[in-house]
Amino acid sequence: MAAHFGRRLRKGAATTAVAAAAVAALSASQAPGATGDDHGRQATAGASAPVPDPTGDDATGNSPYYTDLPPLNSPNPSPSPSAGTPVAQGAAEAGIPATVLDAYKKAEAELRASKPGCNLPWQLLAAIGKVESGQARGGEVDASGTTLRPILGPVLDGNGFALIKDTDHGAYDGNAQYDQAVGPMQFIPSTWAWAGRDGNGDGKKDPNNIYDAALAAGHYLCRGDRDLSQAADLHGAILGYNNSQDYLNTVLSWMEYYSKGTYSVPDGTGAAPGHRSDDGTPRTTPATPAEPANPHQGEPGSKDQGGRPSPSPTPSKPGGGQDGGDPAPRPPGTPDPTTPTPTDTVDHLENAGTATAELTATAGDAFTGTISTRAETKAGAAVAKVRIRFTISGDTDATFTGGEDVATVATDSNGVAKAPALQAGEKTGDFKVTATVVGRSLKGVDYQATVTERPADTLTAATNGDTTLTCTPGGAFADQVQLKATYKGAVADKVAATATLIKSATDATENDKGPYFKDATTGKAVRTLTGLKTDAKGLLTLPKLYADDTTGTFLLRVTTPGGGTLTVQLTVAADGTATASPSPSPSASATS
């Protein structure tokens, strides 16, 4: 890094002040007339107590990160970076490789459309990308955004780091024994399994691709009902990525710095950081002819330049060095990798009291029931601190709170993990939620859930029933029938309705003569319409009606889920008049 701050971030008053000011600085930079991109939102100034992510499924496994701080001077205050022209001057740290910067901004745009209430700024993604991988090793990516060399964090074997045993059979990190953080945004495989996204539209979810990784990071940060323009939510999201106060302070510092202005530099020319939180050798130092192509080559589970797993030497003793000598010292408080983890002790999962009857909701509503799973040993004892993954499957658009179809939650002291609240979509029918243990191939627990149609218990004619509809046999009705749906007295929107020309008040089978609708594609006569829906005001206007050569009185019946029924009387007269009005018969009234 430049000479301004060639050191690691330390706890203290200075870093606390930086963290406190970061959100306010971002807000100020995005106000009208500011040099940063104007996102039309305001951030809450001031620092609040950081709140760790509640799900127990952090993005990086609390892997090491880069602690270099931004320069004291503000980057390129003029011209405005929003002008779209590269800036030729300014601190090197303000330059972000072109492809990497494009990935951050595209991820922000996608989240602005899919989760507008989250208020995700691309500067947050840039700050995390800087701290996690030095912006993908200074932009060492190809045209599609994939890193030229794998970026792997240290082996999470509990020796100085978290203990996370293999969850992906080495598919992402090349390590079938322990997990490692992968790619420019440093996702651990178990988190990428549900958080991964396809950001560049190539049909794959690759943690080594900056477009995929940036979009995944955006969705990860925007989980639940977070609003990142609020300091508490912003801090909780960052701590969920890596649960460290120093990490939070570092990310906020870079976020503030980037909010004051940045510019695009050619891929591969970005500034590389020099200090890591574990005092390890920087992972992002560009390779030279005297260095191996992969800075992790030789590490257990690392990959060579061709992406092939390197040999994983087996130490002679647990935690020992690769030369078979004495074990490497393990910092106090770190777990012994040979000691069974809570996950290792789980024998099976049990339903923790969720009743099937609780897992039914109307389309568009939240489910009232909570899915709970208990992790137990073979003897039936509860197992705490085990990550349980809940996965929604089936032909459904139901999601967990926040719009995700996968959620990971740690078991509590009673061995119970509660899935986030389920939210029904508009697709009706049954679907399944499966609970499994992250990192183990144990049989899961399935929960059946159902989404039912939106109901309406009352239908009334919205048009004047005395209106005369002029029509001759073989002609068309001048006006269209309109009705209003309500449920328990309230407007019933998005309610499905079926309209049928029936034979009589006592015979609801389809009539084969008289008035009819026209098929929108073929123009042929149709006497039953399905797939109709009321609008936001509960109104439904039926398509235009036509008459064949048959004269007389006919009935049109409209029905909805929930018992709503309206029967409209149509009369086709030879003298050229036709009327449409609610039938005075009992069938005209709503039933429930």
Coordinates of C-alpha atoms in Angstrom, one line a residue:
M1 CA 0.0 0.0 0.0
A2 CA 1.1 3.6 -0.3
A3 CA 3.1 5.2 2.5
H4 CA 0.1 6.8 4.1
F5 CA -0.9 3.8 6.2
G6 CA 1.5 0.9 5.9
R7 CA 0.2 -0.8 9.0
R8 CA -2.6 -2.9 10.4
L9 CA -5.8 -1.5 11.9
R10 CA -5.7 -1.5 15.7
K11 CA -8.5 -1.1 18.2
G12 CA -8.7 2.4 19.7
A13 CA -10.4 5.8 19.7
A14 CA -9.2 6.6 16.2
T15 CA -10.8 3.6 14.5
T16 CA -14.0 4.0 16.5
A17 CA -14.2 7.6 15.2
V18 CA -13.7 6.3 11.6
A19 CA -16.4 3.7 12.0
A20 CA -18.8 6.3 13.5
A21 CA -18.3 8.7 10.6
A22 CA -18.5 6.3 7.7
V23 CA -22.2 6.1 7.3
A24 CA -22.6 9.9 7.6
A25 CA -19.9 10.4 5.0
L26 CA -21.5 8.1 2.5
S27 CA -24.8 9.9 3.0
A28 CA -23.1 13.2 2.4
S29 CA -21.4 12.0 -0.7
Q30 CA -24.7 10.9 -2.1
A31 CA -26.5 14.2 -1.5
P32 CA -27.4 16.4 -4.4
G33 CA -24.3 18.0 -5.8
A34 CA -21.9 15.5 -4.2
T35 CA -19.1 14.0 -6.2
G36 CA -20.3 10.4 -5.6
D37 CA -23.1 8.7 -7.4
D38 CA -26.5 10.0 -6.1
H39 CA -28.6 7.1 -5.0
G40 CA -31.4 9.2 -3.8
R41 CA -31.2 7.9 -0.2
Q42 CA -29.9 9.1 3.2
A43 CA -27.9 7.3 5.7
T44 CA -28.2 7.6 9.5
A45 CA -25.2 9.3 11.0
G46 CA -23.5 8.1 14.1
A47 CA -22.4 4.8 15.3
S48 CA -24.6 2.3 17.1
A49 CA -23.5 -0.8 18.9
P50 CA -22.6 -3.5 16.3
V51 CA -25.0 -6.4 16.2
P52 CA -23.5 -9.7 14.8
D53 CA -25.5 -11.5 12.1
P54 CA -28.1 -13.7 13.8
T55 CA -28.1 -16.6 11.3
G56 CA -24.9 -18.2 12.4
D57 CA -23.8 -18.5 8.7
D58 CA -21.1 -15.9 8.0
A59 CA -19.8 -15.4 4.5
T60 CA -16.1 -15.9 5.0
G61 CA -15.8 -18.2 8.0
N62 CA -14.1 -15.3 9.7
S63 CA -11.1 -15.8 7.5
P64 CA -8.2 -13.4 7.6
Y65 CA -8.6 -10.1 5.7
Y66 CA -6.4 -7.2 4.6
T67 CA -6.1 -4.4 7.2
D68 CA -4.5 -1.6 5.1
L69 CA -6.3 1.7 5.5
P70 CA -7.1 4.3 2.9
P71 CA -5.0 7.4 2.6
L72 CA -5.7 10.4 4.7
N73 CA -6.3 12.7 1.7
S74 CA -9.6 12.4 -0.2
P75 CA -9.5 10.8 -3.6
N76 CA -9.9 12.9 -6.7
P77 CA -12.5 15.5 -5.6
S78 CA -12.8 16.7 -9.2
P79 CA -14.0 15.9 -11.8
S80 CA -17.0 14.0 -10.6
P81 CA -16.6 10.2 -11.0
S82 CA -20.2 10.1 -12.2
A83 CA -19.2 11.9 -15.4
G84 CA -18.1 8.6 -16.8
T85 CA -14.5 9.6 -17.8
P86 CA -11.4 8.0 -16.2
V87 CA -9.4 10.3 -13.9
A88 CA -5.8 10.4 -14.6
Q89 CA -4.6 11.7 -11.3
G90 CA -5.1 10.9 -7.6
A91 CA -4.2 8.3 -5.1
A92 CA -3.6 4.9 -6.5
E93 CA -5.9 3.4 -3.9
A94 CA -8.9 5.2 -5.4
G95 CA -8.5 3.4 -8.7
I96 CA -10.6 0.2 -9.0
P97 CA -10.0 -2.2 -11.9
A98 CA -12.6 -1.6 -14.7
T99 CA -14.2 -5.1 -14.7
V100 CA -14.3 -5.2 -10.9
L101 CA -15.9 -1.8 -10.6
D102 CA -18.4 -2.7 -13.3
A103 CA -19.4 -5.8 -11.3
Y104 CA -20.0 -3.8 -8.2
K105 CA -22.2 -1.3 -10.0
K106 CA -24.2 -4.0 -11.8
A107 CA -24.8 -5.8 -8.5
E108 CA -26.0 -2.5 -7.0
A109 CA -28.4 -1.9 -9.9
E110 CA -29.8 -5.5 -9.6
L111 CA -30.4 -5.1 -5.9
R112 CA -31.9 -1.7 -6.4
A113 CA -34.5 -3.4 -8.6
S114 CA -35.0 -6.6 -6.6
K115 CA -34.6 -5.3 -3.1
P116 CA -35.0 -1.5 -3.2
G117 CA -35.6 -1.2 0.5
C118 CA -32.1 -2.5 1.2
N119 CA -30.4 0.6 -0.3
L120 CA -27.2 -1.2 -1.1
P121 CA -24.4 1.1 -2.2
W122 CA -21.7 -0.3 -4.6
Q123 CA -19.1 1.4 -2.4
L124 CA -19.9 -1.2 0.3
L125 CA -19.2 -4.0 -2.1
A126 CA -16.0 -2.2 -3.2
A127 CA -14.9 -1.8 0.4
I128 CA -15.5 -5.5 1.1
G129 CA -13.8 -6.5 -2.1
K130 CA -10.7 -4.4 -1.2
V131 CA -10.5 -5.9 2.3
E132 CA -11.1 -9.5 1.2
S133 CA -9.0 -9.8 -2.0
G134 CA -7.5 -6.4 -2.9
Q135 CA -10.1 -6.0 -5.6
A136 CA -9.4 -9.5 -7.1
R137 CA -5.6 -9.0 -6.9
G138 CA -5.7 -5.6 -8.5
G139 CA -8.1 -6.8 -11.2
E140 CA -6.5 -10.0 -12.3
V141 CA -9.6 -11.2 -14.1
D142 CA -10.5 -12.2 -17.7
A143 CA -13.1 -10.5 -19.9
S144 CA -15.9 -12.4 -18.2
G145 CA -14.8 -11.5 -14.7
T146 CA -13.2 -14.8 -13.7
T147 CA -10.0 -14.6 -11.7
L148 CA -6.9 -15.6 -13.6
R149 CA -5.7 -17.6 -10.6
P150 CA -7.7 -19.0 -7.7
I151 CA -8.0 -16.8 -4.7
L152 CA -8.1 -19.1 -1.6
G153 CA -8.1 -18.2 2.1
P154 CA -6.1 -20.3 4.6
V155 CA -7.3 -23.8 5.5
L156 CA -10.0 -23.5 8.1
D157 CA -8.6 -26.4 10.2
G158 CA -8.9 -24.7 13.6
N159 CA -5.2 -24.1 13.8
G160 CA -5.3 -20.3 14.3
F161 CA -8.5 -20.0 12.3
A162 CA -12.1 -21.2 12.5
L163 CA -12.6 -25.0 12.3
I164 CA -14.9 -25.7 9.3
K165 CA -14.6 -29.2 8.0
D166 CA -15.2 -29.9 4.3
T167 CA -18.8 -29.1 3.1
D168 CA -18.3 -29.2 -0.7
H169 CA -16.1 -32.3 -1.3
G170 CA -13.5 -29.9 -2.6
A171 CA -15.6 -28.7 -5.5
Y172 CA -14.8 -25.0 -4.9
D173 CA -11.6 -24.9 -2.8
G174 CA -9.9 -28.2 -3.9
N175 CA -9.8 -29.3 -0.3
A176 CA -11.8 -32.4 0.7
Q177 CA -10.8 -32.2 4.4
Y178 CA -11.4 -28.6 5.4
D179 CA -13.1 -25.6 3.9
Q180 CA -11.3 -22.5 2.6
A181 CA -12.8 -19.1 1.6
V182 CA -12.9 -18.8 -2.2
G183 CA -12.8 -16.1 -4.8
P184 CA -12.6 -12.3 -4.8
M185 CA -15.3 -11.9 -2.2
Q186 CA -14.0 -14.9 -0.1
F187 CA -17.1 -17.0 0.4
I188 CA -16.8 -20.3 2.3
P189 CA -18.3 -23.2 0.2
S190 CA -21.2 -23.8 2.7
T191 CA -22.3 -20.2 2.3
W192 CA -21.8 -20.1 -1.4
A193 CA -24.0 -23.2 -1.8
W194 CA -27.0 -21.0 -1.0
A195 CA -25.8 -17.5 -1.5
G196 CA -24.2 -18.0 -4.9
R197 CA -25.6 -16.0 -7.9
D198 CA -25.1 -15.9 -11.6
G199 CA -24.1 -12.2 -12.1
N200 CA -22.8 -12.4 -15.6
G201 CA -25.5 -14.4 -17.2
D202 CA -23.4 -17.4 -18.3
G203 CA -25.6 -19.9 -16.5
K204 CA -23.1 -20.7 -13.8
K205 CA -22.6 -19.6 -10.2
D206 CA -18.9 -19.3 -9.8
P207 CA -17.3 -17.8 -6.6
N208 CA -14.2 -17.1 -8.6
N209 CA -16.1 -14.8 -10.9
I210 CA -16.3 -11.2 -9.7
Y211 CA -19.8 -10.6 -11.3
D212 CA -21.2 -13.7 -9.6
A213 CA -19.4 -13.0 -6.3
A214 CA -20.4 -9.3 -6.1
L215 CA -24.1 -10.1 -6.8
A216 CA -24.0 -12.9 -4.2
A217 CA -22.4 -10.5 -1.7
G218 CA -25.1 -8.0 -2.4
H219 CA -27.9 -10.4 -1.7
Y220 CA -26.0 -11.7 1.4
L221 CA -25.8 -8.2 2.8
C222 CA -29.4 -7.5 2.0
R223 CA -30.9 -10.5 3.8
G224 CA -34.1 -10.1 5.8
D225 CA -35.5 -6.6 6.0
R226 CA -32.2 -4.8 6.3
D227 CA -31.9 -1.2 5.2
L228 CA -28.2 -0.4 4.7
S229 CA -28.8 3.3 4.9
Q230 CA -29.4 2.7 8.6
A231 CA -26.2 2.4 10.7
A232 CA -27.4 -0.5 12.8
D233 CA -28.4 -2.6 9.8
L234 CA -25.2 -1.7 7.9
H235 CA -23.0 -2.7 10.9
G236 CA -24.9 -6.0 11.3
A237 CA -24.5 -6.8 7.7
I238 CA -20.8 -6.2 7.7
L239 CA -20.3 -8.2 10.9
G240 CA -22.2 -11.0 9.3
Y241 CA -19.6 -11.1 6.6
N242 CA -16.8 -11.3 9.1
N243 CA -17.5 -11.0 12.8
S244 CA -14.8 -8.7 13.9
Q245 CA -14.9 -5.1 15.2
D246 CA -11.6 -4.4 13.4
Y247 CA -13.1 -5.8 10.2
L248 CA -16.1 -3.5 10.6
N249 CA -13.9 -0.5 11.1
T250 CA -11.7 -1.3 8.1
V251 CA -14.7 -1.9 5.8
L252 CA -16.4 1.3 6.9
S253 CA -13.1 3.3 6.3
W254 CA -12.8 2.1 2.7
M255 CA -16.5 2.6 2.1
E256 CA -16.2 6.2 3.2
Y257 CA -13.1 6.7 1.1
Y258 CA -14.7 5.3 -2.0
S259 CA -17.8 7.4 -1.5
K260 CA -15.7 10.5 -1.9
G261 CA -14.7 9.6 -5.4
T262 CA -13.0 6.8 -7.3
Y263 CA -12.2 6.0 -10.9
S264 CA -11.6 3.1 -13.3
V265 CA -8.1 1.7 -14.0
P266 CA -7.2 -1.0 -16.5
D267 CA -7.6 -4.6 -15.2
G268 CA -4.5 -5.9 -13.6
T269 CA -3.1 -2.5 -12.6
G270 CA -4.9 -1.9 -9.3
A271 CA -3.0 -1.3 -6.0
A272 CA -2.3 -4.4 -4.0
P273 CA -2.6 -4.4 -0.2
G274 CA 0.3 -5.4 2.1
H275 CA -1.0 -6.3 5.5
R276 CA -3.2 -9.1 6.6
S277 CA -5.1 -9.5 9.9
D278 CA -3.3 -12.8 10.7
D279 CA 0.2 -11.3 9.8
G280 CA 0.3 -13.8 7.0
T281 CA 1.9 -13.3 3.6
P282 CA -0.4 -11.2 1.4
R283 CA -2.5 -13.4 -0.9
T284 CA -2.8 -10.7 -3.6
T285 CA 0.8 -9.8 -4.3
P286 CA 1.2 -10.2 -8.1
A287 CA 3.3 -13.2 -9.1
T288 CA 6.7 -12.6 -10.6
P289 CA 8.9 -15.0 -12.6
A290 CA 10.7 -15.9 -9.3
E291 CA 7.4 -16.7 -7.6
P292 CA 5.0 -19.6 -8.1
A293 CA 1.9 -18.6 -10.2
N294 CA -0.3 -19.4 -7.2
P295 CA 0.7 -17.8 -3.9
H296 CA -1.1 -20.8 -2.2
Q297 CA 0.7 -23.5 -4.1
G298 CA 1.9 -26.1 -1.7
E299 CA -0.8 -25.3 0.9
P300 CA -3.1 -28.1 1.7
G301 CA -6.1 -27.9 -0.6
S302 CA -4.8 -25.1 -2.8
K303 CA -4.9 -25.2 -6.6
D304 CA -2.2 -24.7 -9.2
Q305 CA -2.5 -22.3 -12.2
G306 CA -4.6 -24.8 -14.1
G307 CA -7.1 -25.1 -11.2
R308 CA -5.9 -28.6 -10.2
P309 CA -5.9 -29.4 -6.5
S310 CA -2.3 -29.4 -5.0
P311 CA -1.3 -32.3 -2.9
S312 CA -2.5 -32.0 0.7
P313 CA 0.4 -33.1 2.9
T314 CA -0.6 -35.0 6.0
P315 CA 1.3 -33.8 9.1
S316 CA 2.8 -36.5 11.4
K317 CA 0.9 -35.1 14.3
P318 CA -2.4 -33.3 14.6
G319 CA -1.7 -29.7 13.7
G320 CA 2.0 -30.5 12.9
G321 CA 4.2 -29.0 10.2
Q322 CA 4.4 -30.4 6.7
D323 CA 8.0 -31.5 7.4
G324 CA 6.8 -34.0 10.0
G325 CA 8.4 -32.0 12.8
D326 CA 6.9 -30.5 15.9
P327 CA 3.2 -29.4 15.7
A328 CA 2.8 -25.8 14.7
P329 CA 1.8 -23.8 17.8
R330 CA -1.9 -23.2 18.1
P331 CA -3.0 -19.8 19.5
P332 CA -4.9 -20.0 22.8
G333 CA -8.6 -20.5 22.5
T334 CA -8.5 -22.1 19.0
P335 CA -10.1 -25.6 18.7
D336 CA -8.1 -28.7 18.3
P337 CA -8.9 -30.1 14.8
T338 CA -8.8 -33.6 16.1
T339 CA -11.5 -32.9 18.7
P340 CA -15.1 -33.7 17.4
T341 CA -17.0 -30.6 16.6
P342 CA -20.7 -30.2 17.6
T343 CA -21.5 -31.0 13.9
D344 CA -19.6 -34.3 14.2
T345 CA -21.7 -35.4 17.2
V346 CA -25.1 -35.0 15.4
D347 CA -26.7 -38.3 14.7
H348 CA -30.1 -37.2 13.3
L349 CA -32.5 -34.3 13.0
E350 CA -36.0 -34.2 14.4
N351 CA -39.1 -32.0 13.8
A352 CA -39.1 -29.6 16.8
G353 CA -42.8 -29.3 17.0
T354 CA -43.8 -27.8 13.7
A355 CA -47.4 -28.8 12.8
T356 CA -48.4 -29.3 9.2
A357 CA -51.6 -27.3 9.8
E358 CA -49.4 -24.3 10.6
L359 CA -47.8 -24.3 7.2
T360 CA -50.6 -23.1 5.1
A361 CA -50.9 -19.5 3.9
T362 CA -52.9 -17.5 1.4
A363 CA -51.1 -16.3 -1.7
G364 CA -49.2 -13.2 -0.9
D365 CA -49.4 -13.6 2.9
A366 CA -46.8 -14.6 5.5
F367 CA -47.1 -18.0 7.0
T368 CA -48.0 -17.9 10.7
G369 CA -46.2 -21.2 11.6
T370 CA -42.5 -21.5 12.2
I371 CA -40.4 -24.4 11.0
S372 CA -38.2 -25.7 13.8
T373 CA -35.6 -28.5 13.7
R374 CA -33.7 -30.1 16.6
A375 CA -30.2 -31.6 16.2
E376 CA -29.7 -34.6 18.4
T377 CA -26.9 -37.1 19.3
K378 CA -27.6 -40.8 19.0
A379 CA -28.7 -40.8 22.6
G380 CA -31.2 -38.0 21.9
A381 CA -29.2 -35.2 23.6
A382 CA -29.5 -31.7 22.1
V383 CA -26.5 -30.4 20.1
A384 CA -26.0 -26.6 20.1
K385 CA -24.0 -24.5 17.7
V386 CA -24.8 -26.7 14.6
R387 CA -25.6 -25.0 11.3
I388 CA -28.9 -26.2 9.9
R389 CA -29.7 -25.3 6.3
F390 CA -33.4 -24.9 5.3
T391 CA -34.0 -25.3 1.6
I392 CA -37.3 -24.6 -0.3
S393 CA -38.1 -26.9 -3.2
G394 CA -41.0 -27.5 -5.6
D395 CA -42.9 -25.4 -8.1
T396 CA -43.3 -22.4 -5.9
D397 CA -42.3 -18.7 -5.5
A398 CA -42.6 -18.9 -1.8
T399 CA -39.4 -17.6 0.0
F400 CA -38.0 -17.0 3.4
T401 CA -38.1 -13.4 4.7
G402 CA -35.8 -11.4 2.5
G403 CA -36.6 -13.2 -0.7
E404 CA -34.2 -16.2 -0.4
D405 CA -35.1 -19.8 -0.9
V406 CA -32.3 -21.1 1.3
A407 CA -31.4 -20.0 4.8
T408 CA -28.8 -21.3 7.3
V409 CA -29.4 -21.0 11.1
A410 CA -27.3 -22.2 14.0
T411 CA -29.0 -24.3 16.7
D412 CA -29.5 -22.8 20.1
S413 CA -28.7 -24.2 23.5
N414 CA -31.7 -26.6 23.2
G415 CA -30.4 -27.9 19.9
V416 CA -33.2 -26.1 18.0
A417 CA -32.8 -24.0 14.8
K418 CA -35.8 -22.0 13.7
A419 CA -36.1 -21.1 10.0
P420 CA -36.8 -17.5 9.0
A421 CA -40.5 -16.8 8.4
L422 CA -42.0 -18.1 5.2
Q423 CA -43.6 -15.7 2.8
A424 CA -46.1 -17.1 0.3
G425 CA -45.8 -16.0 -3.3
E426 CA -48.6 -15.9 -5.9
K427 CA -48.2 -19.5 -7.1
T428 CA -50.6 -21.8 -5.3
G429 CA -50.1 -25.4 -4.4
D430 CA -47.8 -27.5 -2.3
F431 CA -44.0 -27.2 -1.8
K432 CA -41.4 -28.6 0.6
V433 CA -38.9 -27.2 3.0
T434 CA -36.0 -29.5 3.9
A435 CA -33.7 -29.1 6.9
T436 CA -30.2 -30.6 6.7
V437 CA -26.9 -30.4 8.7
V438 CA -24.3 -28.3 7.0
G439 CA -21.1 -30.3 6.5
R440 CA -22.8 -33.7 7.1
S441 CA -24.5 -36.2 4.8
L442 CA -27.4 -37.0 7.3
K443 CA -31.0 -37.6 6.3
G444 CA -32.9 -34.3 6.3
V445 CA -36.3 -33.5 7.7
D446 CA -39.0 -32.5 5.3
Y447 CA -41.8 -30.1 6.0
Q448 CA -44.8 -29.8 3.6
A449 CA -46.3 -26.4 3.1
T450 CA -49.3 -25.1 1.0
V451 CA -50.2 -21.9 -0.6
T452 CA -53.9 -21.4 -1.2
E453 CA -55.7 -19.0 -3.6
R454 CA -56.7 -15.5 -2.5
P455 CA -60.4 -15.6 -1.5
A456 CA -63.4 -13.3 -2.1
D457 CA -66.6 -14.1 -0.3
T458 CA -68.7 -11.3 -2.0
L459 CA -69.1 -10.2 -5.6
T460 CA -71.2 -7.2 -6.5
A461 CA -71.9 -5.5 -9.9
A462 CA -69.8 -2.4 -10.2
T463 CA -71.7 -1.2 -13.3
N464 CA -75.3 0.2 -13.2
G465 CA -77.6 -2.8 -13.4
D466 CA -80.2 -0.7 -15.2
T467 CA -77.9 0.2 -18.1
T468 CA -79.3 -1.0 -21.4
L469 CA -76.8 -2.9 -23.6
T470 CA -77.7 -2.5 -27.2
C471 CA -77.2 -5.6 -29.3
T472 CA -78.8 -7.3 -32.2
P473 CA -78.7 -11.1 -32.7
G474 CA -75.3 -11.8 -34.2
G475 CA -74.0 -8.5 -32.9
A476 CA -71.9 -7.3 -29.9
F477 CA -72.9 -5.9 -26.5
A478 CA -72.0 -2.2 -26.3
D479 CA -70.7 -2.3 -22.7
Q480 CA -68.6 -4.8 -20.7
V481 CA -69.6 -6.3 -17.4
Q482 CA -67.6 -5.1 -14.4
L483 CA -67.7 -6.4 -10.8
K484 CA -66.1 -5.8 -7.5
A485 CA -64.7 -8.5 -5.1
T486 CA -64.4 -8.2 -1.3
Y487 CA -63.4 -10.5 1.5
K488 CA -64.8 -10.0 5.0
G489 CA -65.7 -6.5 3.9
A490 CA -62.2 -5.6 2.6
V491 CA -61.1 -5.2 -1.0
A492 CA -60.0 -8.5 -2.4
D493 CA -57.2 -7.9 -4.9
K494 CA -55.5 -10.4 -7.2
V495 CA -58.3 -12.9 -6.7
A496 CA -58.8 -15.5 -9.4
A497 CA -62.2 -15.6 -11.0
T498 CA -64.0 -17.8 -13.5
A499 CA -66.8 -16.5 -15.8
T500 CA -69.2 -19.0 -17.4
L501 CA -72.3 -18.7 -19.6
I502 CA -74.5 -21.3 -17.9
K503 CA -77.7 -23.0 -19.0
S504 CA -79.9 -22.0 -16.1
A505 CA -80.0 -20.9 -12.5
T506 CA -80.2 -24.5 -11.5
D507 CA -77.9 -26.0 -14.1
A508 CA -74.4 -24.5 -14.0
T509 CA -73.0 -26.4 -17.0
E510 CA -71.8 -24.4 -19.9
N511 CA -74.4 -23.2 -22.4
D512 CA -73.7 -24.1 -26.0
K513 CA -75.7 -21.2 -27.5
G514 CA -76.4 -17.6 -26.9
P515 CA -73.9 -14.9 -25.8
Y516 CA -70.2 -15.7 -25.8
F517 CA -66.7 -14.3 -25.5
K518 CA -64.1 -14.5 -28.2
D519 CA -60.9 -16.3 -27.9
A520 CA -58.1 -13.7 -28.1
T521 CA -56.0 -15.8 -30.5
T522 CA -58.4 -17.7 -32.7
G523 CA -61.5 -15.5 -32.5
K524 CA -63.7 -18.5 -31.9
A525 CA -66.6 -18.5 -29.5
V526 CA -65.7 -19.2 -25.8
R527 CA -68.3 -19.5 -23.0
T528 CA -66.0 -20.2 -20.1
L529 CA -63.1 -17.9 -19.1
T530 CA -60.5 -18.8 -16.5
G531 CA -57.4 -17.0 -15.3
L532 CA -59.2 -13.8 -14.6
K533 CA -58.0 -11.7 -11.7
T534 CA -59.2 -8.7 -9.8
D535 CA -57.0 -5.6 -9.8
A536 CA -55.6 -3.7 -6.8
K537 CA -59.0 -2.2 -6.1
G538 CA -60.8 -5.5 -6.3
L539 CA -62.3 -4.7 -9.7
L540 CA -62.7 -7.0 -12.6
T541 CA -63.9 -6.0 -16.1
L542 CA -64.9 -8.9 -18.3
P543 CA -64.0 -9.1 -22.0
K544 CA -66.5 -7.9 -24.5
L545 CA -69.6 -10.1 -25.0
Y546 CA -71.1 -11.1 -28.4
A547 CA -74.4 -12.7 -29.3
D548 CA -75.1 -15.4 -31.8
D549 CA -78.4 -15.6 -33.7
T550 CA -80.3 -17.1 -30.7
T551 CA -82.7 -14.7 -29.0
G552 CA -83.8 -15.0 -25.4
T553 CA -82.6 -14.6 -21.8
F554 CA -79.2 -16.0 -20.7
L555 CA -77.1 -16.2 -17.6
L556 CA -73.5 -15.3 -17.0
R557 CA -72.1 -16.6 -13.6
V558 CA -68.8 -15.4 -12.1
T559 CA -67.2 -17.3 -9.2
T560 CA -64.2 -16.9 -6.9
P561 CA -62.3 -19.0 -4.3
G562 CA -63.9 -18.2 -1.0
G563 CA -67.5 -18.5 -2.2
G564 CA -68.0 -15.3 -4.1
T565 CA -70.7 -15.7 -6.7
L566 CA -72.5 -13.2 -9.0
T567 CA -75.1 -14.1 -11.7
V568 CA -75.7 -11.6 -14.5
Q569 CA -78.8 -11.8 -16.7
L570 CA -78.4 -11.2 -20.4
T571 CA -81.3 -10.7 -22.8
V572 CA -80.9 -10.7 -26.6
A573 CA -84.0 -9.4 -28.3
A574 CA -85.0 -9.5 -31.9
D575 CA -85.9 -5.8 -31.8
G576 CA -82.2 -5.0 -31.3
T577 CA -82.0 -4.5 -27.6
A578 CA -80.1 -6.5 -25.0
T579 CA -79.6 -6.0 -21.4
A580 CA -77.1 -7.2 -18.7
S581 CA -78.1 -7.0 -15.1
P582 CA -77.7 -8.9 -11.8
S583 CA -80.3 -11.6 -11.7
P584 CA -83.0 -11.0 -9.0
S585 CA -82.9 -14.7 -8.3
P586 CA -81.2 -16.0 -5.1
S587 CA -78.3 -17.1 -7.2
A588 CA -77.4 -13.5 -7.8
S589 CA -76.4 -12.9 -4.2
A590 CA -73.0 -13.7 -2.9
T591 CA -72.5 -16.9 -1.0
S592 CA -69.7 -17.8 1.4

